[in-house]
Amino acid sequence: MASKTLYSQRDPMLKRDCFEDILEERRNSSDLKYALRCYAPVLYKGVTPCKANMLKNIVLQSDQLHYVINQVSQESGEAPDIIQEEASVILEEMAHRLQISTVRCFAFALSKAFKTLFQHVCVNEEGIQRLQQAIQEHPVVLLPSHRSYMDFLLMSYILYTYDLALPVIAAGMDFMGMKFVGEMLRMSGAFFIRRSFGGDKLYWAVFSEYVKTMLRNGFAPIEFFLEGTRSRTCKSLTPKLGLLNIVIEPFFKGEVFDVNLVPVSISYERILEESLYARELLGVPKPKESTSGLLKARRILSEDYGSIHVYFGQPVSVRSLAQGKVNRSTYNLFPRHIPRKPMEETQSFVNDTAYRIVRLQEDNMVLKPWVLMASLLLQNLEGLELSVLTEQTVWLRGLALSYAAFLDWPDQAPTAKVVSSSLALHRGLACVSGDRVSLVVGEPLGPVTPEEALFNRAVSVLSCASYRNQVLHVFLRPAMLAVAMHTAASSKKSEWPGLYNCFSFLWDMFSNDFILCPGDTVQDFEEACYLLVKTGAVQMPQQDIVMTDIGQPTLSFFNGLLEPFLQGYQVVCRYLCEEASEGLTEKQYIPAVRSFAVKLILAGNLRCYEVLSSDMQKNALAALLRMDAVRKVKVADQVTLIVNKMAVNSIDDILGGKLPTQKALLARL
Amino acid sequence: MLFEGNRFSSPFVTVPTGFCSWLCVVHRGTTTSETRPRCDWSFPYCQYTKEEPRCGKPILNNREPRRGKPILNNREPRRGKQEIMKWNGWGYSDSKFLFNKKGQAEFTGKRYRLSGMTLPSLQDWFENTFGASVKHKSPATVILNASVVPPPRLNEAFVENLKATGIPFSNEAEDRVFRAHGHCLHEIFALREGKKFERVPDMVVWPNCHNDVVKIVELACKHNVCLIPYGGGTSVTSALECPPEETRCIVSLDTSQMNRILWLDENNLVAHVEAGIIGQDLERLLNESGYCTGHEPDSMEFSSLGGWVATRASGMKKNVYGNIEDLVIHIKAVTPRGVIEKSCQGPRTSTGPDIHHFILGSEGTLGVVTEVTMKIRPIPEYQKYGSVVFPKFEAGVACLREVAKQRCAPASIRLMDNKQFHFGHALKPQVSSIFTHFVEGLKKFYITKLKGFDPHQLVVATLLFEGDRERVLQHEKQVYDIAATFGGLAAGEDNGQRGYLLTFVIAYLRDLGMDYCVVAESFETSVPWDRVLDLCQNVKERIIRECKERGVQFQPLTSCRVTQTYDSGACIYFYFAFNYRGLADPVHTYEQVEHAAREEILANGGSLSHHHGVGKLRKEWMKDSISNVGVGMLKSVKEYVDPENIFGNRNLL
């Protein structure tokens, strides 16, 4: 059942299941009947479902929690009863209250909403069958990608549709702020966790025991988002490990035979929050979740959001993954109910697993033709002839397919039709005037300051980038090699040790921005070479990697693809070297980089808008911190950034293609 | 439906004496537990059998009347019980299960309570559990073919010197093969198939006393001969297998003639016994004087005192009497360095690390245990079986844990899982009267319908109480009260007794299975209380999964019981069997699965072994189990005691 092949060489020609449209039936039969139909899912080993209250009692009476309660009581001098009471309050705030009646309400309402919003909601039914099997065999953890608020409603909706056990879902506390809706979500299976509770032992204990109890008993599949939050950029985010640690631990402790992790890829043709995200990235704060906000958002009901594809991946057995990697008997010498920091071996296993699951999510993300078009448009901000765009899109399609992209390209339709219908669906982002296709720039009312114009343009670019980002995981590795070749060509070092060093530098640099599994540098390099050779873009005579005659378009497309990231990181470096003041605090960093970039763009010295994205700014900083070019120092309540200008400067140089000798580079990093 | 044909008794229905005793041919009274000083221990072991001297034609042997001065016994020299035992299966030649023409199972012979009975539900159980059929036979080779036995490599000088001592020996193929194996599945399977042996002992010697052993060991050292001590031959760890790489002459040192109780000290309640004595003989002889050791491992019909010491054996009634390490007061053993023993019989000493513990569990790698002083107890006045049915395994484990916590465990308390419960029921003999039939039906109705126990979930704990009558009854009440708090229902003495019966016939049943393409084995571990449930669950699941992955075409039987309780944990005993039709190399498949199961046990906090030992079967895990330093310590002891590796069975390290 579960895939053992996760660690094996990735198969570039993945075999994928077919999709079924679940809305089709909804359009032809009664939603009410559907919402009220008999729902009797099979559970893990046939356990009977557990009432929410019983679950709470199990948690509150567990040895695990008692231990921590006594510990906290001893440390704080508070009586254990009071701490127990606190724990009970925390649990009350956290726990789900899944009710089938609420689920039926949602089923009804969502059917209506989905039919208005979307053309199709497609699900791979084979994946559903695998999931059904997996649920009966072992505790299941559903790990969907996270692009929209819709995600978890959609997941529950689909599972309800297929008569599968409804998951309990870890949701951020912010939802609870929404009156009524928060409670509705709770009754449809969400449980709420605080965003940060770093030092709070009791909270952690209640939370982890709550999750583990559900997992161990197999009452319901557990669902959470590895990425931790919605990705505003449509790139997968580097995974958060907290919850994954919690759900894997029962396996290491022998409390369950195995745990099945099921990656789920949810791809939207158009994301409901599309322009919201772009604004958020540009520093317009995210609207607080509120019910009235949700009602206002009804406006979106009148638009066409294309299709959704939900792909349930092959269940991944934690047992198979851990085989030979983690020695479970190291857990034998410590009582299982006493919380313990995971061992190094375990930590790196969990980290590795998390990355691999996110990559599996990426692999099964469905890409629309528009994604390819957006990638091309972004490399031609001044616009493109429609015929050129069409021609290049067809070329890119071929490239993407040979790199095993999961492309949903209408089979029968002529190319021109595909292109024009994509443009129609995304008319908010691109427009055709005469023969030229270019990005739409929102028309502001009244007089426009240069800053406002720039802001509007940036919204378009970032929205468009969120589509290009969807295809990045397909091209990332060869693209990094292409950039490395470009850099090496300028410094006349095409032999592969130099190339590899350059590749590995980029790999390291970008590992916050992209999903690069820790320790996979060599494997990724080989994959990049393999793919470029496969499409005839390069040849590898002996120690060299050389571009072929036909390789130019591919390589320059790849260079263009990563250009915004290279430039963005350089801007950050330049800011830190040239502008940053001594006592730059972490809080000031983002607005400061933003205004630095705005200045550069207005002065005509920079054409890259993507650097305005706070996501890129954060990732660049994280990379520099990781490389020790910047350090964080805590002074009083403030976190200050100490910049090693020499180091930052040289990183800037390398990104700019000025390749120093490799030894110097390695010595400095 | 396994359950359908089976019934169990409960105390709620009074069963007239005679009806409930379906286990016995002759009703003996113990089952209804009226006060009766227990002066023999007839159930469920076989009666002692007088053995006829053998009239073999030794090629090269040297047997003379013995010179020992036995105190409590006096027998002619012979080859142990070899004559009356199977050469390629378990136990006595006359006792075996078979499916008769009428399609009913029966147990032959006269030795056991089940002997001569037909077991109407066994065949159904067997066919349903394994997907096996009585039509698919896989019979064993009947006679040992001498050509499969490699010729002996004798050390002439050693033989010459040995002759001079007058100690009996033999190099007959049968004698050598008989001592070339224990009772691991692969060993028995190979015997049945008549496979060629790679290495067997080159000769067998029968020392008669401690001094004979001293002489043999001296000669072995002098002539560089490899010695492998042999007691009862019931090893299940490949401990008796001759290392194929051994090029020296291998001599099997059979201790069976050293079987006397040398003295008995009623003041201190100890007996000094020769280490070759077989468990049931020791118990019978002590019983004659009103005593017992109380040490009753499941193999006690055939295993020897020396073997118990060498493997750290555990007895069923250890809760009253202790395990072997608690029972021994003094050990005398012969090593290549000389004789090791303590100078006094103080009940406890602080004289550095206890040297007994170098010998206990040494598995024949350091020397031969020749004499043991052992605690004895007066035979208990009263003995009573009992059983409790629980709705689920979890409840049963919780109850056993509580019993252990309150330190009120009866002489024996075991919890069998649902599969084993049904297995036990399949061994029910024909019910003789309609009335019994009716009563049994009532009982079943009471438990499954009125109490709502699911027949596919319920489990049974079997109990054995011992002591003076009043205390036993008091004790019994205490245990039943605890059980009641975990939802347990008292389920009568028969069920209890039947549970213990299973352990004594299980090896015979394996032979039956092997006649019909089913291979089976048991293994054990010990584990802290909090991990008991998870370990049982995970090991069973691992076995099922591994079988599937290795192409076993039928669902395997995996069953376990909590067979001993301790303050901080329990001993778990697993049965594992599958129908191997369609497999090219069933033994290899079996070994792979068992290996995986052991890894699962270790990963779940279980020990490498509770009482079976390590032998050669589990050597690979020793380093992880006792650390490198631990292995180093054992090695350095071996190095000092036996630098030439005279005791070269290569167990343990």
PDB file of C-alpha atoms in Angstrom, chain A residues 284-493:
ATOM      1  CA  VAL A 284      -0.901  45.883   3.101  1.00  0.00           C
ATOM      2  CA  PRO A 285      -1.729  43.881   6.221  1.00  0.00           C
ATOM      3  CA  LYS A 286      -3.832  40.793   5.913  1.00  0.00           C
ATOM      4  CA  PRO A 287      -7.445  41.455   6.828  1.00  0.00           C
ATOM      5  CA  LYS A 288      -8.290  39.967  10.196  1.00  0.00           C
ATOM      6  CA  GLU A 289     -10.489  36.918   9.844  1.00  0.00           C
ATOM      7  CA  SER A 290     -13.985  38.110  10.622  1.00  0.00           C
ATOM      8  CA  THR A 291     -17.432  37.014   9.740  1.00  0.00           C
ATOM      9  CA  SER A 292     -18.342  40.332   8.222  1.00  0.00           C
ATOM     10  CA  GLY A 293     -15.215  40.163   6.112  1.00  0.00           C
ATOM     11  CA  LEU A 294     -16.345  36.786   4.912  1.00  0.00           C
ATOM     12  CA  LEU A 295     -19.744  38.145   3.990  1.00  0.00           C
ATOM     13  CA  LYS A 296     -18.179  40.993   2.075  1.00  0.00           C
ATOM     14  CA  ALA A 297     -16.188  38.446   0.200  1.00  0.00           C
ATOM     15  CA  ARG A 298     -19.435  37.257  -1.337  1.00  0.00           C
ATOM     16  CA  ARG A 299     -18.530  39.451  -4.220  1.00  0.00           C
ATOM     17  CA  ILE A 300     -16.175  36.761  -5.316  1.00  0.00           C
ATOM     18  CA  LEU A 301     -19.146  34.476  -5.839  1.00  0.00           C
ATOM     19  CA  SER A 302     -19.912  36.234  -9.069  1.00  0.00           C
ATOM     20  CA  GLU A 303     -16.592  35.351 -10.667  1.00  0.00           C
ATOM     21  CA  ASP A 304     -15.343  32.283 -12.483  1.00  0.00           C
ATOM     22  CA  TYR A 305     -12.503  30.552 -10.711  1.00  0.00           C
ATOM     23  CA  GLY A 306     -11.978  27.749 -13.186  1.00  0.00           C
ATOM     24  CA  SER A 307     -11.325  24.271 -11.813  1.00  0.00           C
ATOM     25  CA  ILE A 308      -9.858  22.715  -8.749  1.00  0.00           C
ATOM     26  CA  HIS A 309      -7.810  19.549  -8.882  1.00  0.00           C
ATOM     27  CA  VAL A 310      -7.336  17.526  -5.753  1.00  0.00           C
ATOM     28  CA  TYR A 311      -4.848  14.706  -5.979  1.00  0.00           C
ATOM     29  CA  PHE A 312      -4.589  12.206  -3.134  1.00  0.00           C
ATOM     30  CA  GLY A 313      -1.060  10.877  -3.298  1.00  0.00           C
ATOM     31  CA  GLN A 314       0.240   7.440  -2.494  1.00  0.00           C
ATOM     32  CA  PRO A 315       0.156   6.899   1.301  1.00  0.00           C
ATOM     33  CA  VAL A 316       3.668   6.995   2.696  1.00  0.00           C
ATOM     34  CA  SER A 317       4.396   4.508   5.439  1.00  0.00           C
ATOM     35  CA  VAL A 318       6.432   6.034   8.244  1.00  0.00           C
ATOM     36  CA  ARG A 319       7.580   2.552   9.146  1.00  0.00           C
ATOM     37  CA  SER A 320       9.077   1.965   5.718  1.00  0.00           C
ATOM     38  CA  LEU A 321      10.674   5.384   5.702  1.00  0.00           C
ATOM     39  CA  ALA A 322      12.238   4.925   9.109  1.00  0.00           C
ATOM     40  CA  GLN A 323      13.600   1.477   8.281  1.00  0.00           C
ATOM     41  CA  GLY A 324      17.304   1.614   8.922  1.00  0.00           C
ATOM     42  CA  LYS A 325      17.192   5.328   9.707  1.00  0.00           C
ATOM     43  CA  VAL A 326      15.857   5.450  13.222  1.00  0.00           C
ATOM     44  CA  ASN A 327      16.598   2.862  15.864  1.00  0.00           C
ATOM     45  CA  ARG A 328      13.359   2.625  17.772  1.00  0.00           C
ATOM     46  CA  SER A 329      14.915   0.736  20.639  1.00  0.00           C
ATOM     47  CA  THR A 330      16.576   3.951  21.775  1.00  0.00           C
ATOM     48  CA  TYR A 331      13.115   4.762  23.128  1.00  0.00           C
ATOM     49  CA  ASN A 332      13.213   1.719  25.378  1.00  0.00           C
ATOM     50  CA  LEU A 333      15.114   3.247  28.243  1.00  0.00           C
ATOM     51  CA  PHE A 334      12.858   6.171  28.958  1.00  0.00           C
ATOM     52  CA  PRO A 335       9.276   6.054  30.211  1.00  0.00           C
ATOM     53  CA  ARG A 336       7.014   6.759  27.307  1.00  0.00           C
ATOM     54  CA  HIS A 337       4.756   9.170  29.115  1.00  0.00           C
ATOM     55  CA  ILE A 338       7.523  11.600  29.987  1.00  0.00           C
ATOM     56  CA  PRO A 339       7.902  14.258  27.302  1.00  0.00           C
ATOM     57  CA  ARG A 340      11.319  14.356  25.784  1.00  0.00           C
ATOM     58  CA  LYS A 341      13.046  16.353  23.144  1.00  0.00           C
ATOM     59  CA  PRO A 342      13.374  14.182  20.059  1.00  0.00           C
ATOM     60  CA  MET A 343      16.806  12.736  19.500  1.00  0.00           C
ATOM     61  CA  GLU A 344      18.992  14.125  16.745  1.00  0.00           C
ATOM     62  CA  GLU A 345      18.492  11.039  14.628  1.00  0.00           C
ATOM     63  CA  THR A 346      14.743  11.437  14.924  1.00  0.00           C
ATOM     64  CA  GLN A 347      14.788  15.151  14.283  1.00  0.00           C
ATOM     65  CA  SER A 348      16.655  14.821  11.061  1.00  0.00           C
ATOM     66  CA  PHE A 349      14.385  11.971  10.022  1.00  0.00           C
ATOM     67  CA  VAL A 350      11.290  14.076  10.631  1.00  0.00           C
ATOM     68  CA  ASN A 351      12.814  17.022   8.827  1.00  0.00           C
ATOM     69  CA  ASP A 352      13.705  14.866   5.883  1.00  0.00           C
ATOM     70  CA  THR A 353      10.276  13.288   5.792  1.00  0.00           C
ATOM     71  CA  ALA A 354       8.593  16.686   5.880  1.00  0.00           C
ATOM     72  CA  TYR A 355      10.576  17.895   2.886  1.00  0.00           C
ATOM     73  CA  ARG A 356       9.870  14.758   0.959  1.00  0.00           C
ATOM     74  CA  ILE A 357       6.180  14.982   1.606  1.00  0.00           C
ATOM     75  CA  VAL A 358       6.124  18.569   0.395  1.00  0.00           C
ATOM     76  CA  ARG A 359       7.930  17.478  -2.733  1.00  0.00           C
ATOM     77  CA  LEU A 360       5.343  14.787  -3.258  1.00  0.00           C
ATOM     78  CA  GLN A 361       2.689  17.463  -2.927  1.00  0.00           C
ATOM     79  CA  GLU A 362       4.504  19.522  -5.542  1.00  0.00           C
ATOM     80  CA  ASP A 363       4.835  16.591  -7.899  1.00  0.00           C
ATOM     81  CA  ASN A 364       1.102  16.112  -8.058  1.00  0.00           C
ATOM     82  CA  MET A 365       0.118  19.728  -8.397  1.00  0.00           C
ATOM     83  CA  VAL A 366      -1.876  20.174 -11.581  1.00  0.00           C
ATOM     84  CA  LEU A 367      -0.585  22.946 -13.814  1.00  0.00           C
ATOM     85  CA  LYS A 368      -2.765  24.902 -16.218  1.00  0.00           C
ATOM     86  CA  PRO A 369      -1.578  26.343 -19.541  1.00  0.00           C
ATOM     87  CA  TRP A 370      -1.840  29.784 -17.975  1.00  0.00           C
ATOM     88  CA  VAL A 371       0.998  28.923 -15.630  1.00  0.00           C
ATOM     89  CA  LEU A 372       3.311  28.545 -18.599  1.00  0.00           C
ATOM     90  CA  MET A 373       2.013  31.718 -20.172  1.00  0.00           C
ATOM     91  CA  ALA A 374       2.532  33.652 -16.949  1.00  0.00           C
ATOM     92  CA  SER A 375       6.124  32.441 -16.818  1.00  0.00           C
ATOM     93  CA  LEU A 376       6.698  33.778 -20.316  1.00  0.00           C
ATOM     94  CA  LEU A 377       4.902  37.067 -19.718  1.00  0.00           C
ATOM     95  CA  LEU A 378       6.965  37.761 -16.644  1.00  0.00           C
ATOM     96  CA  GLN A 379      10.105  37.521 -18.723  1.00  0.00           C
ATOM     97  CA  ASN A 380       8.593  40.039 -21.146  1.00  0.00           C
ATOM     98  CA  LEU A 381       7.027  42.669 -18.940  1.00  0.00           C
ATOM     99  CA  GLU A 382       6.680  45.066 -21.857  1.00  0.00           C
ATOM    100  CA  GLY A 383       4.358  42.588 -23.546  1.00  0.00           C
ATOM    101  CA  LEU A 384       4.479  39.950 -26.275  1.00  0.00           C
ATOM    102  CA  GLU A 385       2.905  39.379 -29.657  1.00  0.00           C
ATOM    103  CA  LEU A 386       0.021  36.943 -29.250  1.00  0.00           C
ATOM    104  CA  SER A 387       1.461  34.681 -31.924  1.00  0.00           C
ATOM    105  CA  VAL A 388       4.863  34.679 -30.239  1.00  0.00           C
ATOM    106  CA  LEU A 389       3.271  33.953 -26.899  1.00  0.00           C
ATOM    107  CA  THR A 390       1.322  31.073 -28.409  1.00  0.00           C
ATOM    108  CA  GLU A 391       4.356  29.664 -30.108  1.00  0.00           C
ATOM    109  CA  GLN A 392       6.506  29.912 -26.998  1.00  0.00           C
ATOM    110  CA  THR A 393       3.782  28.458 -24.836  1.00  0.00           C
ATOM    111  CA  VAL A 394       3.686  25.418 -27.064  1.00  0.00           C
ATOM    112  CA  TRP A 395       7.452  25.123 -26.832  1.00  0.00           C
ATOM    113  CA  LEU A 396       7.339  25.455 -23.058  1.00  0.00           C
ATOM    114  CA  ARG A 397       4.611  22.862 -22.874  1.00  0.00           C
ATOM    115  CA  GLY A 398       6.898  20.367 -24.553  1.00  0.00           C
ATOM    116  CA  LEU A 399       9.695  21.188 -22.154  1.00  0.00           C
ATOM    117  CA  ALA A 400       7.430  20.951 -19.119  1.00  0.00           C
ATOM    118  CA  LEU A 401       6.047  17.616 -20.241  1.00  0.00           C
ATOM    119  CA  SER A 402       9.469  16.160 -20.762  1.00  0.00           C
ATOM    120  CA  TYR A 403      10.282  17.245 -17.207  1.00  0.00           C
ATOM    121  CA  ALA A 404       7.253  15.309 -15.969  1.00  0.00           C
ATOM    122  CA  ALA A 405       5.105  18.302 -15.129  1.00  0.00           C
ATOM    123  CA  PHE A 406       1.511  17.382 -14.305  1.00  0.00           C
ATOM    124  CA  LEU A 407       0.063  19.569 -17.012  1.00  0.00           C
ATOM    125  CA  ASP A 408      -3.666  19.756 -17.587  1.00  0.00           C
ATOM    126  CA  TRP A 409      -3.688  20.728 -21.229  1.00  0.00           C
ATOM    127  CA  PRO A 410      -6.990  20.259 -23.046  1.00  0.00           C
ATOM    128  CA  ASP A 411      -6.333  17.396 -25.418  1.00  0.00           C
ATOM    129  CA  GLN A 412      -8.466  18.180 -28.394  1.00  0.00           C
ATOM    130  CA  ALA A 413      -8.536  21.956 -28.376  1.00  0.00           C
ATOM    131  CA  PRO A 414      -6.309  23.856 -30.809  1.00  0.00           C
ATOM    132  CA  THR A 415      -3.482  25.771 -29.187  1.00  0.00           C
ATOM    133  CA  ALA A 416      -4.835  29.175 -30.067  1.00  0.00           C
ATOM    134  CA  LYS A 417      -8.080  28.321 -28.322  1.00  0.00           C
ATOM    135  CA  VAL A 418      -6.266  27.123 -25.202  1.00  0.00           C
ATOM    136  CA  VAL A 419      -4.280  30.344 -25.074  1.00  0.00           C
ATOM    137  CA  SER A 420      -7.264  32.575 -25.622  1.00  0.00           C
ATOM    138  CA  SER A 421      -9.450  30.837 -23.069  1.00  0.00           C
ATOM    139  CA  SER A 422      -6.644  31.058 -20.515  1.00  0.00           C
ATOM    140  CA  LEU A 423      -6.369  34.757 -21.217  1.00  0.00           C
ATOM    141  CA  ALA A 424     -10.106  35.090 -20.828  1.00  0.00           C
ATOM    142  CA  LEU A 425     -10.153  33.417 -17.444  1.00  0.00           C
ATOM    143  CA  HIS A 426      -7.308  35.579 -16.233  1.00  0.00           C
ATOM    144  CA  ARG A 427      -8.420  38.778 -17.845  1.00  0.00           C
ATOM    145  CA  GLY A 428      -7.807  40.480 -14.517  1.00  0.00           C
ATOM    146  CA  LEU A 429      -4.103  39.841 -14.998  1.00  0.00           C
ATOM    147  CA  ALA A 430      -3.365  40.013 -18.714  1.00  0.00           C
ATOM    148  CA  CYS A 431      -5.000  41.759 -21.595  1.00  0.00           C
ATOM    149  CA  VAL A 432      -4.774  41.567 -25.336  1.00  0.00           C
ATOM    150  CA  SER A 433      -4.689  44.866 -27.104  1.00  0.00           C
ATOM    151  CA  GLY A 434      -4.322  44.500 -30.804  1.00  0.00           C
ATOM    152  CA  ASP A 435      -1.753  41.779 -31.259  1.00  0.00           C
ATOM    153  CA  ARG A 436       0.043  42.368 -28.007  1.00  0.00           C
ATOM    154  CA  VAL A 437      -0.477  40.597 -24.768  1.00  0.00           C
ATOM    155  CA  SER A 438       0.647  42.395 -21.658  1.00  0.00           C
ATOM    156  CA  LEU A 439       0.057  42.498 -17.943  1.00  0.00           C
ATOM    157  CA  VAL A 440      -2.931  44.484 -16.808  1.00  0.00           C
ATOM    158  CA  VAL A 441      -2.126  47.285 -14.462  1.00  0.00           C
ATOM    159  CA  GLY A 442      -5.012  48.181 -12.214  1.00  0.00           C
ATOM    160  CA  GLU A 443      -6.498  51.576 -13.032  1.00  0.00           C
ATOM    161  CA  PRO A 444      -6.349  53.712  -9.926  1.00  0.00           C
ATOM    162  CA  LEU A 445      -8.846  56.468  -9.423  1.00  0.00           C
ATOM    163  CA  GLY A 446      -7.752  60.045  -9.359  1.00  0.00           C
ATOM    164  CA  PRO A 447      -4.277  61.396  -9.713  1.00  0.00           C
ATOM    165  CA  VAL A 448      -1.496  58.864  -9.500  1.00  0.00           C
ATOM    166  CA  THR A 449       1.733  59.371  -7.656  1.00  0.00           C
ATOM    167  CA  PRO A 450       4.732  57.480  -9.014  1.00  0.00           C
ATOM    168  CA  GLU A 451       4.653  55.336  -5.862  1.00  0.00           C
ATOM    169  CA  GLU A 452       1.028  54.390  -6.446  1.00  0.00           C
ATOM    170  CA  ALA A 453       1.694  53.503 -10.049  1.00  0.00           C
ATOM    171  CA  LEU A 454       4.590  51.382  -8.964  1.00  0.00           C
ATOM    172  CA  PHE A 455       2.467  49.706  -6.342  1.00  0.00           C
ATOM    173  CA  ASN A 456      -0.223  48.857  -8.877  1.00  0.00           C
ATOM    174  CA  ARG A 457       2.283  47.467 -11.239  1.00  0.00           C
ATOM    175  CA  ALA A 458       3.820  45.428  -8.471  1.00  0.00           C
ATOM    176  CA  VAL A 459       0.418  43.932  -7.622  1.00  0.00           C
ATOM    177  CA  SER A 460       0.105  42.716 -11.219  1.00  0.00           C
ATOM    178  CA  VAL A 461       3.593  41.337 -11.305  1.00  0.00           C
ATOM    179  CA  LEU A 462       3.278  39.531  -7.991  1.00  0.00           C
ATOM    180  CA  SER A 463      -0.126  38.104  -8.937  1.00  0.00           C
ATOM    181  CA  CYS A 464       1.322  36.885 -12.180  1.00  0.00           C
ATOM    182  CA  ALA A 465       4.378  35.555 -10.364  1.00  0.00           C
ATOM    183  CA  SER A 466       2.125  33.458  -8.171  1.00  0.00           C
ATOM    184  CA  TYR A 467       1.221  31.511 -11.320  1.00  0.00           C
ATOM    185  CA  ARG A 468       4.773  31.247 -12.556  1.00  0.00           C
ATOM    186  CA  ASN A 469       5.743  29.994  -9.102  1.00  0.00           C
ATOM    187  CA  GLN A 470       3.526  26.973  -9.587  1.00  0.00           C
ATOM    188  CA  VAL A 471       5.794  25.631 -12.281  1.00  0.00           C
ATOM    189  CA  LEU A 472       9.069  26.449 -10.555  1.00  0.00           C
ATOM    190  CA  HIS A 473       9.374  23.089  -8.848  1.00  0.00           C
ATOM    191  CA  VAL A 474       9.415  21.442 -12.266  1.00  0.00           C
ATOM    192  CA  PHE A 475      12.192  23.609 -13.638  1.00  0.00           C
ATOM    193  CA  LEU A 476      14.042  24.557 -10.488  1.00  0.00           C
ATOM    194  CA  ARG A 477      16.975  22.162 -10.596  1.00  0.00           C
ATOM    195  CA  PRO A 478      17.856  22.509 -14.268  1.00  0.00           C
ATOM    196  CA  ALA A 479      17.288  26.248 -13.937  1.00  0.00           C
ATOM    197  CA  MET A 480      19.801  26.494 -11.136  1.00  0.00           C
ATOM    198  CA  LEU A 481      22.255  24.559 -13.263  1.00  0.00           C
ATOM    199  CA  ALA A 482      21.565  26.927 -16.146  1.00  0.00           C
ATOM    200  CA  VAL A 483      22.312  29.888 -13.912  1.00  0.00           C
ATOM    201  CA  ALA A 484      25.450  28.182 -12.690  1.00  0.00           C
ATOM    202  CA  MET A 485      26.520  27.600 -16.305  1.00  0.00           C
ATOM    203  CA  HIS A 486      25.833  31.207 -17.118  1.00  0.00           C
ATOM    204  CA  THR A 487      27.908  32.408 -14.191  1.00  0.00           C
ATOM    205  CA  ALA A 488      30.667  29.957 -14.971  1.00  0.00           C
ATOM    206  CA  ALA A 489      30.707  30.934 -18.626  1.00  0.00           C
ATOM    207  CA  SER A 490      31.389  34.519 -17.674  1.00  0.00           C
ATOM    208  CA  SER A 491      34.300  33.407 -15.546  1.00  0.00           C
ATOM    209  CA  LYS A 492      35.362  30.680 -18.010  1.00  0.00           C
ATOM    210  CA  LYS A 493      34.937  27.762 -15.639  1.00  0.00           C
TER     211      LYS A 493
END
